[in-house]
Amino acid sequence: PIDIATPGDPPDDPADPVDVTDPEDPDDPPEPAEGDDPGDAIAVGKEEEPFILPAGGEWDRAFGYDYDETFADYRFHAGMDMSLPIGELILAVAAGEVLSCGADEQWGGVVLVQCGDVVVGYYGVTPASLSKGAKIAAGDIIGTVGPSPLRELGQKAHLHIEVTLDGEPQNPADYF
């Protein structure tokens, strides 16, 4: 299994407090000023509202460059994989709005959900009956694990999950 803790995570020991805020870090924005209206934005992921796990499996392939068993070379893996048996239920990791739900030649069943500022993609699934524009809550059923898609035939059945921000892949581990 992969440890999804990332550098910069605070220690587990509350007796050893660490200041994890950095006013100079653009990834650690200041709190909104009094009177700022957050509008209808949904705050999810990172420190706002961590994602829930999509199923009870273990993460077994991390985000980043690694060996791709299907193509037998090193490639960038834009998500994380959780090994699960075919038919296992997949749950929404956060509340959001369904952007698309259907089949893709390379990825098999795909469900894309807008969750606040990020898009969460569930790949290699047999989608539930979801419609574009449907509102979902964290824990709602997205679908079930399907057979490995063409893009990842070298792997056993699993869920491939991606998180993108402004079209750029993000490490999903940062959101759990």
Short mmCIF file of C-alpha atoms in Angstrom, two decimals:
data_model
loop_
_atom_site.label_atom_id
_atom_site.label_comp_id
_atom_site.label_asym_id
_atom_site.label_seq_id
_atom_site.Cartn_x
_atom_site.Cartn_y
_atom_site.Cartn_z
CA PRO A 1 0.00 0.00 0.00
CA ILE A 2 1.04 3.58 -0.61
CA ASP A 3 1.34 6.06 2.25
CA ILE A 4 -0.53 9.09 0.94
CA ALA A 5 0.99 11.44 3.52
CA THR A 6 2.94 14.18 1.78
CA PRO A 7 5.89 16.32 2.84
CA GLY A 8 4.71 19.19 4.97
CA ASP A 9 1.99 17.22 6.74
CA PRO A 10 1.97 18.13 10.44
CA PRO A 11 3.17 15.50 12.89
CA ASP A 12 0.58 13.22 14.50
CA ASP A 13 1.81 14.14 17.99
CA PRO A 14 -0.22 17.14 19.26
CA ALA A 15 2.47 17.72 21.90
CA ASP A 16 4.81 18.73 19.07
CA PRO A 17 2.85 21.56 17.38
CA VAL A 18 4.05 22.91 14.05
CA ASP A 19 2.96 26.12 12.38
CA VAL A 20 1.88 24.84 8.97
CA THR A 21 0.84 28.23 7.57
CA ASP A 22 3.20 30.31 5.47
CA PRO A 23 2.01 33.78 4.43
CA GLU A 24 4.59 33.81 1.61
CA ASP A 25 3.39 30.50 0.14
CA PRO A 26 0.87 30.99 -2.72
CA ASP A 27 -0.52 27.50 -1.98
CA ASP A 28 -1.37 28.60 1.57
CA PRO A 29 -3.67 31.60 0.96
CA PRO A 30 -4.71 33.89 3.81
CA GLU A 31 -8.17 33.67 5.33
CA PRO A 32 -10.75 35.86 3.55
CA ALA A 33 -11.08 39.37 4.93
CA GLU A 34 -14.16 40.17 6.99
CA GLY A 35 -17.03 40.96 4.67
CA ASP A 36 -15.69 38.87 1.76
CA ASP A 37 -18.49 36.84 0.22
CA PRO A 38 -17.40 33.34 -0.78
CA GLY A 39 -20.50 33.08 -2.97
CA ASP A 40 -21.66 29.60 -3.88
CA ALA A 41 -18.17 28.07 -3.96
CA ILE A 42 -17.78 24.64 -2.41
CA ALA A 43 -14.61 24.37 -0.33
CA VAL A 44 -13.25 20.86 -0.76
CA GLY A 45 -9.97 19.05 -0.49
CA LYS A 46 -6.71 20.03 1.13
CA GLU A 47 -7.44 21.68 4.49
CA GLU A 48 -10.96 22.95 3.67
CA GLU A 49 -12.90 19.67 3.63
CA PRO A 50 -10.85 16.54 2.99
CA PHE A 51 -12.18 14.02 0.51
CA ILE A 52 -13.64 10.78 1.82
CA LEU A 53 -12.26 7.49 0.51
CA PRO A 54 -14.08 6.21 -2.59
CA ALA A 55 -13.99 2.58 -1.41
CA GLY A 56 -12.34 0.26 1.10
CA GLY A 57 -9.33 -0.76 -0.99
CA GLU A 58 -5.71 0.25 -0.67
CA TRP A 59 -3.93 2.80 -2.83
CA ASP A 60 -1.38 0.86 -4.84
CA ARG A 61 -0.17 3.27 -7.51
CA ALA A 62 0.76 6.86 -6.74
CA PHE A 63 0.66 10.13 -8.66
CA GLY A 64 3.80 11.01 -10.61
CA TYR A 65 6.35 9.30 -12.82
CA ASP A 66 6.53 5.54 -12.44
CA TYR A 67 6.78 2.34 -14.43
CA ASP A 68 3.71 1.74 -16.59
CA GLU A 69 3.04 -2.00 -16.87
CA THR A 70 0.79 -1.59 -19.92
CA PHE A 71 3.33 0.33 -22.00
CA ALA A 72 6.44 -1.20 -20.36
CA ASP A 73 8.14 2.17 -19.81
CA TYR A 74 8.24 5.10 -17.39
CA ARG A 75 5.39 7.57 -17.78
CA PHE A 76 3.60 10.26 -15.84
CA HIS A 77 0.65 8.82 -13.89
CA ALA A 78 -1.80 11.70 -13.44
CA GLY A 79 -3.83 10.06 -10.68
CA MET A 80 -3.86 7.38 -8.04
CA ASP A 81 -5.06 3.79 -8.32
CA MET A 82 -6.96 1.76 -5.74
CA SER A 83 -7.06 -2.00 -6.29
CA LEU A 84 -10.62 -3.27 -6.01
CA PRO A 85 -12.57 -6.23 -7.33
CA ILE A 86 -14.86 -5.79 -10.32
CA GLY A 87 -18.30 -4.76 -9.09
CA GLU A 88 -17.08 -2.97 -5.92
CA LEU A 89 -19.11 0.19 -5.21
CA ILE A 90 -17.34 3.52 -5.85
CA LEU A 91 -18.49 6.49 -3.76
CA ALA A 92 -18.20 10.20 -4.49
CA VAL A 93 -15.20 11.59 -2.61
CA ALA A 94 -16.80 15.04 -2.29
CA ALA A 95 -19.99 16.94 -3.08
CA GLY A 96 -20.27 18.37 -6.55
CA GLU A 97 -21.98 18.50 -9.92
CA VAL A 98 -21.68 15.80 -12.59
CA LEU A 99 -19.95 17.20 -15.69
CA SER A 100 -20.07 14.00 -17.72
CA CYS A 101 -20.77 10.31 -17.36
CA GLY A 102 -20.14 7.72 -20.03
CA ALA A 103 -17.68 5.54 -21.89
CA ASP A 104 -14.26 6.40 -23.27
CA GLU A 105 -12.35 4.20 -25.74
CA GLN A 106 -9.11 4.35 -23.71
CA TRP A 107 -10.41 4.72 -20.15
CA GLY A 108 -13.58 2.64 -20.11
CA GLY A 109 -16.36 4.13 -17.99
CA VAL A 110 -15.62 7.69 -16.88
CA VAL A 111 -17.42 10.01 -14.47
CA LEU A 112 -16.24 13.63 -14.12
CA VAL A 113 -17.50 15.71 -11.18
CA GLN A 114 -16.90 19.42 -10.50
CA CYS A 115 -16.14 19.67 -6.76
CA GLY A 116 -15.59 23.31 -5.92
CA ASP A 117 -12.50 24.49 -7.80
CA VAL A 118 -11.36 21.00 -8.82
CA VAL A 119 -12.63 18.31 -11.15
CA VAL A 120 -12.51 14.74 -9.86
CA GLY A 121 -12.32 12.03 -12.50
CA TYR A 122 -13.28 8.42 -11.80
CA TYR A 123 -11.89 6.09 -14.50
CA GLY A 124 -12.40 2.40 -15.17
CA VAL A 125 -15.85 2.40 -13.63
CA THR A 126 -19.25 1.15 -14.66
CA PRO A 127 -21.11 4.42 -14.02
CA ALA A 128 -24.30 4.61 -12.01
CA SER A 129 -27.32 6.28 -13.61
CA LEU A 130 -26.00 9.83 -13.36
CA SER A 131 -26.98 12.74 -15.57
CA LYS A 132 -24.96 15.77 -16.55
CA GLY A 133 -25.75 18.54 -14.07
CA ALA A 134 -26.85 16.19 -11.29
CA LYS A 135 -25.86 17.31 -7.80
CA ILE A 136 -24.18 14.66 -5.71
CA ALA A 137 -23.08 14.49 -2.09
CA ALA A 138 -19.92 12.96 -0.68
CA GLY A 139 -20.67 9.26 -0.28
CA ASP A 140 -23.20 9.03 -3.12
CA ILE A 141 -22.70 6.07 -5.46
CA ILE A 142 -20.69 6.96 -8.58
CA GLY A 143 -20.73 3.44 -9.99
CA THR A 144 -18.85 0.17 -9.64
CA VAL A 145 -15.36 -0.95 -10.60
CA GLY A 146 -15.33 -2.16 -14.18
CA PRO A 147 -12.76 -4.20 -16.06
CA SER A 148 -9.37 -2.56 -16.58
CA PRO A 149 -9.60 -0.07 -19.44
CA LEU A 150 -7.37 -0.31 -22.55
CA ARG A 151 -5.13 2.40 -21.13
CA GLU A 152 -4.27 0.25 -18.10
CA LEU A 153 -4.64 -3.34 -19.33
CA GLY A 154 -1.38 -4.30 -17.63
CA GLN A 155 -3.03 -3.87 -14.24
CA LYS A 156 -5.67 -5.82 -12.36
CA ALA A 157 -9.11 -4.28 -11.78
CA HIS A 158 -8.90 -0.95 -9.98
CA LEU A 159 -10.27 2.56 -9.66
CA HIS A 160 -8.14 5.27 -11.26
CA ILE A 161 -8.94 8.68 -9.75
CA GLU A 162 -7.65 12.05 -10.92
CA VAL A 163 -7.97 15.59 -9.58
CA THR A 164 -7.44 18.59 -11.85
CA LEU A 165 -7.33 22.28 -11.07
CA ASP A 166 -7.66 24.62 -14.07
CA GLY A 167 -6.95 21.61 -16.29
CA GLU A 168 -3.67 20.76 -14.51
CA PRO A 169 -3.28 17.40 -12.76
CA GLN A 170 -3.02 17.60 -8.98
CA ASN A 171 -1.82 14.93 -6.59
CA PRO A 172 -5.05 13.37 -5.29
CA ALA A 173 -3.24 12.50 -2.02
CA ASP A 174 -3.26 16.22 -1.20
CA TYR A 175 -7.06 16.12 -1.02
CA PHE A 176 -7.61 13.10 1.24
#
